[in-house]
Tab-separated table of C-alpha atoms in Angstrom:
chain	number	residue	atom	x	y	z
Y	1	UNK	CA	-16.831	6.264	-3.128
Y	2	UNK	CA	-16.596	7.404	-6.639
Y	3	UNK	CA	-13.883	5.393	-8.643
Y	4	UNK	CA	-10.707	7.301	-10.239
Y	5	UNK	CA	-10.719	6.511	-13.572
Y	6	UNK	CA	-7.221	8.337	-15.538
Y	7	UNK	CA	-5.307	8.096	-18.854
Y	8	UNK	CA	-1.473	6.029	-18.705
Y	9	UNK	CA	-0.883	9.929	-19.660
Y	10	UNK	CA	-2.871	11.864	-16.756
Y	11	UNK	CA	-1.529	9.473	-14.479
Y	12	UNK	CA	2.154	10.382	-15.564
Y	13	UNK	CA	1.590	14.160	-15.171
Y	14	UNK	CA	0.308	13.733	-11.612
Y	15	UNK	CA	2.718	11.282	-10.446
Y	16	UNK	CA	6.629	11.493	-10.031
Y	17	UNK	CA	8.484	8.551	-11.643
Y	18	UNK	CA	8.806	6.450	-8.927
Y	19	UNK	CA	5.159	6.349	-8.002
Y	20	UNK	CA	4.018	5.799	-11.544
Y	21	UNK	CA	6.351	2.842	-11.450
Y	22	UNK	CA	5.167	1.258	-8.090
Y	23	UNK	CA	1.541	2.409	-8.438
Y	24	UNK	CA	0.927	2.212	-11.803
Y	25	UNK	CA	3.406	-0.540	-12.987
Y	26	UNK	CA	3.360	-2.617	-9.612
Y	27	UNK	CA	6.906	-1.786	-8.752
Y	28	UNK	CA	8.458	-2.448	-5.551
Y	29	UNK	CA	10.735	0.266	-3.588
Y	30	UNK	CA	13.946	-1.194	-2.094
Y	31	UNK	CA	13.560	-2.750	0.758
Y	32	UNK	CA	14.049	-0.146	3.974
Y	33	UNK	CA	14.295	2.700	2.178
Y	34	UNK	CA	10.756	4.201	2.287
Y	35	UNK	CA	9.713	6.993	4.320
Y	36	UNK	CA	7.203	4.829	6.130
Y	37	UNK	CA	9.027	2.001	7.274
Y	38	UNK	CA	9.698	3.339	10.944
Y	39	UNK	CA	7.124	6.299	11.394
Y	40	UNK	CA	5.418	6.047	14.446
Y	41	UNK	CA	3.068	9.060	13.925
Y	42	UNK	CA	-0.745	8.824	14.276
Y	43	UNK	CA	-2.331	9.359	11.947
Y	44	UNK	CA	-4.349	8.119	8.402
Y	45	UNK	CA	-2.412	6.624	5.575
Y	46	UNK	CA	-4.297	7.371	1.868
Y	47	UNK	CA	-3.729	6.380	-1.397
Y	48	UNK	CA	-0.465	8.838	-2.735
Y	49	UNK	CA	-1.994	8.565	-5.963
Y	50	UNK	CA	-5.819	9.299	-5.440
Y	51	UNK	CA	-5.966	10.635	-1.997
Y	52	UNK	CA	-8.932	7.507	-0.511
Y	53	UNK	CA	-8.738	6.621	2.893
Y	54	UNK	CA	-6.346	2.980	3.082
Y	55	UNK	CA	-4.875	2.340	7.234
Y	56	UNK	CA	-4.437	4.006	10.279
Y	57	UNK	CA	-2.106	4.333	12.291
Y	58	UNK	CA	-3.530	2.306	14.684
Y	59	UNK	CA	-3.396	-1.085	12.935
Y	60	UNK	CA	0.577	-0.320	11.981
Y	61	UNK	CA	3.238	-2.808	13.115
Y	62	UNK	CA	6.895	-3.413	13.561
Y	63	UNK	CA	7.370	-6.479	11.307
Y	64	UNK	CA	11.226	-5.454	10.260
Y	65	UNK	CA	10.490	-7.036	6.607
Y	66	UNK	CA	11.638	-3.158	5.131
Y	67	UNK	CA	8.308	-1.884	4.366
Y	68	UNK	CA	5.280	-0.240	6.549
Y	69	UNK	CA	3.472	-3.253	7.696
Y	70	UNK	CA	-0.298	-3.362	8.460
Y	71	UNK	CA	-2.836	-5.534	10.252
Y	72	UNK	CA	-5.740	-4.429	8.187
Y	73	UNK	CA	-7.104	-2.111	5.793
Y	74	UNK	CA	-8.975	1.096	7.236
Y	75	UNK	CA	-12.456	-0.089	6.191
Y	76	UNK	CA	-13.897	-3.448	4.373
Y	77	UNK	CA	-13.932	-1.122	0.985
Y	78	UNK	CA	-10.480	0.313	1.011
Y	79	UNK	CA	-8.654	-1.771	-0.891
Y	80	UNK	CA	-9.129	-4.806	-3.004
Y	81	UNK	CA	-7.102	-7.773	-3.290
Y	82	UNK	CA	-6.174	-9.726	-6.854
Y	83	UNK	CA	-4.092	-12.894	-7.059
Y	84	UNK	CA	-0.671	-12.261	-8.427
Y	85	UNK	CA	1.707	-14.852	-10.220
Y	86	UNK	CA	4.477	-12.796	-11.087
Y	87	UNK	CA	7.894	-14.007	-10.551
Y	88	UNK	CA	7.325	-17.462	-10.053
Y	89	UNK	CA	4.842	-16.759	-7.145
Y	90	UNK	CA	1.610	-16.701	-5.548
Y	91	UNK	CA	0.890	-13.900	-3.528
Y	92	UNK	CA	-2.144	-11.610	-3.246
Y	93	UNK	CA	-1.995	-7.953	-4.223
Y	94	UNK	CA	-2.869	-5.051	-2.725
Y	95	UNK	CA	-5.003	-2.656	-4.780
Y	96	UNK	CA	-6.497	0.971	-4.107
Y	97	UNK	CA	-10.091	0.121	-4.397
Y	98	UNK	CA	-10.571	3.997	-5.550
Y	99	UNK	CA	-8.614	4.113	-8.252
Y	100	UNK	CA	-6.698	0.388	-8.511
Y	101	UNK	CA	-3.228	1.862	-8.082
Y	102	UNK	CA	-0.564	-0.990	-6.821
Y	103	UNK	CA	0.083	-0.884	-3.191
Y	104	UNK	CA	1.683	-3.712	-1.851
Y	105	UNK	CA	0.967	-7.491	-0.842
Y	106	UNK	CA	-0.774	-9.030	1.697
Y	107	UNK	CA	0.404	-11.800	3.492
Y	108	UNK	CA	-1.364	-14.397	5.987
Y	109	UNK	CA	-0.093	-16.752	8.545
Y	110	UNK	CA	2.993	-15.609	9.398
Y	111	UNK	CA	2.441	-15.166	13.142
Y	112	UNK	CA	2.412	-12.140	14.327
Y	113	UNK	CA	0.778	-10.811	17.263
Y	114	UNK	CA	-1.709	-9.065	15.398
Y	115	UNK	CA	-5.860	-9.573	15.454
Y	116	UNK	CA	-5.456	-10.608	12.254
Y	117	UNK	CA	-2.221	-12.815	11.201
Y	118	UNK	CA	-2.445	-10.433	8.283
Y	119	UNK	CA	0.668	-8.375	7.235
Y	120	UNK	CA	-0.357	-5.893	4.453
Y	121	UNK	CA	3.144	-4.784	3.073
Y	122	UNK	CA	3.023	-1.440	1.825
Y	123	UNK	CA	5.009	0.668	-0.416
Y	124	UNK	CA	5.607	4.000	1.204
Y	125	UNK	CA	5.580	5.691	-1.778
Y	126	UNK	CA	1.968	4.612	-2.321
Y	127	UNK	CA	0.910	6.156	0.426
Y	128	UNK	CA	0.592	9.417	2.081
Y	129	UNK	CA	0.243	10.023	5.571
Y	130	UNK	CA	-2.038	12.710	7.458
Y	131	UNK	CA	-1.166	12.872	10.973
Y	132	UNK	CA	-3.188	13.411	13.674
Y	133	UNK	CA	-3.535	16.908	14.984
């Protein structure tokens, strides 16, 4: 997978303003308000700014925290994952591997019924899904 490497500037021309500030600035939508939270189509979800491959529908759940909620990434290489102290915290981020656009958190331990105990909390606005035809 070749990386995405693009200007502060080519990255504003591509994206609207709101995806620039999640995926570019590691802004957060509002909790419950993406277009993501309660699809239940099949299909793969990619990166909204670079188009890579991230989770399928398949490893979505219903966590009810106000953002699509994933076991696990779609393969080992999909995304990578940097410690992040903002606001007082310790949490892990979620990165594009493709072109290291913000994507979420993930968060371990939490228990849910998942394979993993993994919730990946994903912006909706990071991603873009292609359903299943």
């Amino acid at each position: 997978m070749d990386k995405v490497v693009k200007s502060e500037a080519e990255w504003r021309v591509q994206l609207s303003p709101e995806e620039f500030r999640v995926l570019r600035q590691a802004g957060t939508e509002p909790a419950f308000t993406g277009e993501y939270v309660d699809t239940k189509a099949e299909g793969v979800y990619a990166c909204r700014a670079c188009g890579a491959e991230l989770f399928t529908s398949g490893t979505k759940f219903e966590s009810h925290c106000g953002w699509p909620s994933f076991y696990e990434p779609s393969g080992n290489d999909a995304v990578t994952l940097i410690e992040d102290r903002s606001h007082g915290m310790v949490r892990t981020e979620v990165r594009c591997a493709r072109c290291d656009s913000h994507l979420g958190h993930v968060f371990r331990g939490e228990g849910y019924p998942t394979p993993t105990d993994e919730r990946y909390c994903i912006n909706s606005v990071s991603l873009r899904l292609d359903p299943s035809q």
